[in-house]
Coordinates of C-alpha atoms and ligand atoms in Angstrom, one line a residue:
X1 CA 264.8 123.8 147.0
X2 CA 264.8 120.2 146.0
X3 CA 261.9 117.7 146.0
X4 CA 263.4 114.4 147.1
X5 CA 260.1 112.4 146.7
X6 CA 258.2 112.5 143.4
X7 CA 256.3 109.5 142.1
X8 CA 256.6 110.8 138.5
X9 CA 256.0 107.3 137.1
X10 CA 252.4 107.4 138.5
X11 CA 249.6 107.0 135.9
X12 CA 248.4 110.4 137.2
X13 CA 251.4 112.0 135.5
X14 CA 251.3 109.9 132.3
X15 CA 249.9 112.6 130.1
X16 CA 251.7 115.7 131.3
X17 CA 255.0 114.9 133.1
X18 CA 256.8 117.5 131.0
X19 CA 254.3 120.2 132.1
X20 CA 254.6 119.0 135.7
X21 CA 258.4 119.4 135.5
X22 CA 258.2 122.8 133.9
X23 CA 255.8 124.0 136.6
X24 CA 258.1 122.8 139.3
X25 CA 261.0 124.6 137.7
X26 CA 259.0 127.8 137.4
X27 CA 258.0 127.5 141.1
X28 CA 261.7 127.5 142.1
X29 CA 262.2 123.7 142.5
X30 CA 265.8 123.2 141.4
X31 CA 265.8 119.4 141.2
X32 CA 263.6 116.3 141.6
X33 CA 264.3 112.8 142.8
X34 CA 261.9 110.3 141.1
X35 CA 260.9 107.4 143.3
X36 CA 261.2 103.9 142.1
X37 CA 258.7 101.6 143.9
X38 CA 259.2 98.2 142.1
X39 CA 261.2 96.9 139.2
X40 CA 258.9 98.2 136.4
X41 CA 258.6 101.6 138.0
X42 CA 262.3 101.8 138.7
X43 CA 263.0 101.2 135.0
X44 CA 260.6 103.9 134.1
X45 CA 262.0 106.3 136.8
X46 CA 265.5 105.8 135.4
X47 CA 264.2 106.6 131.9
X48 CA 262.6 109.8 133.0
X49 CA 265.7 110.8 135.0
X50 CA 267.8 110.3 131.8
X51 CA 265.3 112.3 129.8
X52 CA 265.4 115.2 132.2
X53 CA 269.1 114.8 132.9
X54 CA 270.6 117.3 135.4
X55 CA 267.2 118.2 136.7
X56 CA 265.8 114.7 137.6
X57 CA 267.5 111.7 139.2
X58 CA 265.9 108.5 140.4
X59 CA 265.9 105.8 143.0
X60 CA 265.7 102.1 142.2
X61 CA 264.2 99.6 144.5
X62 CA 261.1 97.7 145.7
X63 CA 258.6 99.3 148.1
X64 CA 257.4 97.1 151.0
X65 CA 254.0 96.9 149.4
X66 CA 255.6 95.2 146.4
X67 CA 258.0 93.0 148.4
X68 CA 256.1 89.9 147.3
X69 CA 257.5 90.5 143.8
X70 CA 261.1 90.2 145.1
X71 CA 263.2 87.3 143.7
X72 CA 266.7 86.7 142.3
X73 CA 265.9 88.3 139.0
X74 CA 264.6 91.5 140.8
X75 CA 267.8 91.6 142.8
X76 CA 270.1 91.5 139.8
X77 CA 268.0 93.9 137.7
X78 CA 267.8 96.4 140.6
X79 CA 271.6 96.2 141.0
X80 CA 272.1 96.7 137.2
X81 CA 269.8 99.7 137.2
X82 CA 271.5 101.1 140.3
X83 CA 274.8 101.2 138.5
X84 CA 273.5 103.6 135.8
X85 CA 274.4 107.2 136.0
X86 CA 271.0 108.7 136.7
X87 CA 270.2 106.4 139.6
X88 CA 271.5 107.9 142.9
X89 CA 269.9 105.8 145.7
X90 CA 268.5 102.4 146.5
X91 CA 264.8 102.5 147.4
X92 CA 262.3 103.2 148.2
X93 CA 262.7 100.2 150.5
X94 CA 261.8 99.4 154.1
X95 CA 258.8 98.1 156.0
X96 CA 255.1 99.0 156.0
X97 CA 253.1 97.0 158.5
X98 CA 250.1 99.4 158.2
X99 CA 248.5 97.5 155.4
X100 CA 250.7 94.5 154.8
X101 CA 250.1 94.2 151.1
X102 CA 253.1 91.9 151.2
X103 CA 253.6 89.7 154.2
X104 CA 256.0 90.8 156.9
X105 CA 258.4 88.0 156.0
X106 CA 258.4 89.1 152.4
X107 CA 259.0 92.7 153.4
X108 CA 261.9 91.8 155.6
X109 CA 263.5 89.7 153.0
X110 CA 263.2 92.3 150.3
X111 CA 264.4 95.1 152.6
X112 CA 267.5 93.1 153.8
X113 CA 268.4 92.2 150.2
X114 CA 268.3 95.9 149.2
X115 CA 270.4 96.9 152.2
X116 CA 273.0 94.5 150.9
X117 CA 272.8 96.0 147.4
X118 CA 273.3 99.5 148.7
X119 CA 276.3 98.4 150.7
X120 CA 277.8 96.6 147.7
X121 CA 277.3 99.5 145.3
X122 CA 278.0 102.1 148.0
X123 CA 274.7 104.0 147.3
X124 CA 272.6 105.9 149.9
X125 CA 269.2 104.6 150.9
X126 CA 265.7 106.1 150.3
X127 CA 263.8 104.5 153.2
X128 CA 260.1 104.0 153.9
X129 CA 258.8 102.9 157.4
X130 CA 255.2 102.8 158.6
X131 CA 254.0 101.1 161.7
X132 CA 257.1 99.0 161.8
X133 CA 259.6 101.1 163.7
X134 CA 261.3 98.5 165.9
X135 CA 261.7 95.8 163.2
X136 CA 262.8 98.5 160.7
X137 CA 265.6 99.8 163.1
X138 CA 266.6 96.2 164.0
X139 CA 267.1 95.3 160.3
X140 CA 268.7 98.6 159.3
X141 CA 271.1 99.1 162.1
X142 CA 273.7 96.4 161.3
X143 CA 274.1 97.9 157.8
X144 CA 274.5 101.6 158.6
X145 CA 278.3 101.6 158.9
X146 CA 278.5 100.0 155.5
X147 CA 276.2 102.4 153.6
X148 CA 277.0 106.0 152.6
X149 CA 273.9 107.6 154.3
X150 CA 270.2 107.3 154.2
X151 CA 267.0 109.4 154.3
X152 CA 263.9 108.2 156.1
X153 CA 261.4 109.6 153.6
X154 CA 257.9 110.9 154.5
X155 CA 258.5 110.6 158.2
X156 CA 255.2 110.6 160.1
X157 CA 256.3 108.8 163.3
X158 CA 256.4 109.6 166.9
X159 CA 259.0 111.6 168.9
X160 CA 261.0 108.6 170.2
X161 CA 261.1 107.2 166.7
X162 CA 262.4 110.5 165.3
X163 CA 265.0 110.7 168.1
X164 CA 266.2 107.1 167.4
X165 CA 266.4 107.8 163.6
X166 CA 268.5 110.9 164.2
X167 CA 270.7 109.1 166.7
X168 CA 271.5 106.5 164.0
X169 CA 272.6 109.3 161.6
X170 CA 269.5 109.2 159.3
X171 CA 268.3 112.2 157.5
X172 CA 264.5 112.8 157.6
X173 CA 262.2 113.7 154.7
X174 CA 259.2 115.8 155.6
X175 CA 256.1 116.1 153.3
X176 CA 252.9 118.2 153.2
X177 CA 251.6 115.8 156.0
X178 CA 252.5 118.8 158.2
X179 CA 249.9 120.9 156.4
X180 CA 247.1 118.5 157.6
X181 CA 245.2 120.1 160.5
X182 CA 243.6 116.7 161.3
X183 CA 246.7 114.4 161.6
X184 CA 249.8 116.6 161.0
X185 CA 249.9 118.5 164.2
X186 CA 252.0 116.1 166.2
X187 CA 254.6 116.0 163.5
X188 CA 254.6 119.8 163.2
X189 CA 255.6 120.0 166.8
X190 CA 258.6 117.7 166.2
X191 CA 260.0 119.7 163.3
X192 CA 262.3 121.9 165.5
X193 CA 264.0 118.8 166.8
X194 CA 265.5 118.0 163.4
X195 CA 269.0 119.5 162.9
X196 CA 268.8 121.5 159.7
X197 CA 271.7 119.5 158.1
X198 CA 269.5 116.3 158.4
X199 CA 266.3 117.8 157.0
X200 CA 265.0 117.2 153.4
X201 CA 261.7 118.2 151.9
X202 CA 259.4 116.4 149.5
X203 CA 255.9 116.5 148.1
X204 CA 255.5 112.7 147.6
X205 CA 253.5 113.8 144.5
X206 CA 250.9 112.9 143.3
X207 CA 250.0 111.9 146.9
X208 CA 249.6 114.0 150.0
X209 CA 248.3 117.2 148.4
X210 CA 248.8 119.8 151.3
X211 CA 245.3 120.1 152.8
X212 CA 245.6 123.8 153.5
X213 CA 246.6 124.7 149.9
X214 CA 244.4 127.6 148.6
X215 CA 243.2 127.3 145.9
X216 CA 243.3 123.6 145.6
X217 CA 243.9 122.2 142.1
X218 CA 240.7 120.7 140.7
X219 CA 242.7 117.5 140.0
X220 CA 243.4 117.1 143.7
X221 CA 246.8 116.0 142.5
X222 CA 250.0 117.0 144.3
X223 CA 252.9 118.3 142.2
X224 CA 256.5 119.4 142.8
X225 CA 255.3 123.0 142.2
X226 CA 253.6 122.9 145.6
X227 CA 257.0 122.3 147.4
X228 CA 257.3 126.0 148.2
X229 CA 254.1 125.7 150.2
X230 CA 255.7 122.9 152.3
X231 CA 258.9 124.8 152.7
X232 CA 257.0 127.8 154.0
X233 CA 255.1 125.7 156.5
X234 CA 258.2 124.0 157.8
X235 CA 260.2 127.2 158.0
X236 CA 257.5 129.0 159.9
X237 CA 257.3 126.2 162.5
X238 CA 261.1 126.2 162.9
X239 CA 261.4 130.0 163.0
X240 CA 263.6 130.1 159.9
X241 CA 263.6 132.0 156.6
X242 CA 261.9 129.9 153.8
X243 CA 264.5 130.9 151.2
X244 CA 267.3 129.9 153.5
X245 CA 265.7 126.6 154.5
X246 CA 264.9 125.8 150.8
X247 CA 268.6 126.2 150.0
X248 CA 269.9 124.3 153.1
X249 CA 267.6 121.3 152.4
X250 CA 268.6 121.4 148.7
X251 CA 272.3 121.3 149.8
X252 CA 271.5 118.3 152.0
X253 CA 269.9 116.4 149.2
X254 CA 272.7 117.1 146.8
X255 CA 275.3 116.1 149.4
X256 CA 273.6 112.8 150.3
X257 CA 272.8 111.8 146.7
X258 CA 276.1 113.2 145.4
X259 CA 274.5 115.4 142.7
X260 CA 276.4 118.0 140.8
Ligands
ZN1 ZN1 257.1 105.8 151.1

């Protein structure tokens, strides 16, 4: 299995990232994609990916929350970083109208600029969309035939949004959101609609600790070592063998991000 969404640059991992990686390996996680969320974090993500070469890779980009930081300098630095060997995708990028930490205009500008970088460098996309589905699709669609694939990470949307994403050829990242008995049930029911070759799995660590994990870590921190718990939940809902699903979803990640 492969964890496509780990915020390893989070301050929550500052003291023990090596232990976190070792625990992930011991739990059967065969690789990790470290999420870059702004220029500074993308630089750090690339450094960590280089440090744990052949186990970790990284994305480089600016999250919609950080879109107000986007300028010409960001664009050229992101493109430079993206050309280095440990960076395998542009992102996370997209739109998040849930909290609007950056204005919608700023978000749309930063997203479109990153779509252009992905097309120019021929890199896949690591996408984020929350409460912005129609604008997100409208901006993304014209670029899709110029970009070598994309995953919509941490999908938590509705059935028609899932169907539209799949119809456009996107892969879908599923987190431990589906382990949340309060708000994950709708998503759980959609899981069988995702063709296995389009499915990827992720913890989004340190966020989204699976709510039904027993025992829960006292830190309340999510880690890649809890990915097997998510694989089990998703496989059970889809009526598949967890070991098989873990391998299939890992193959999907390695194919999209062109990993050895
Ligand atoms: Zn995200």
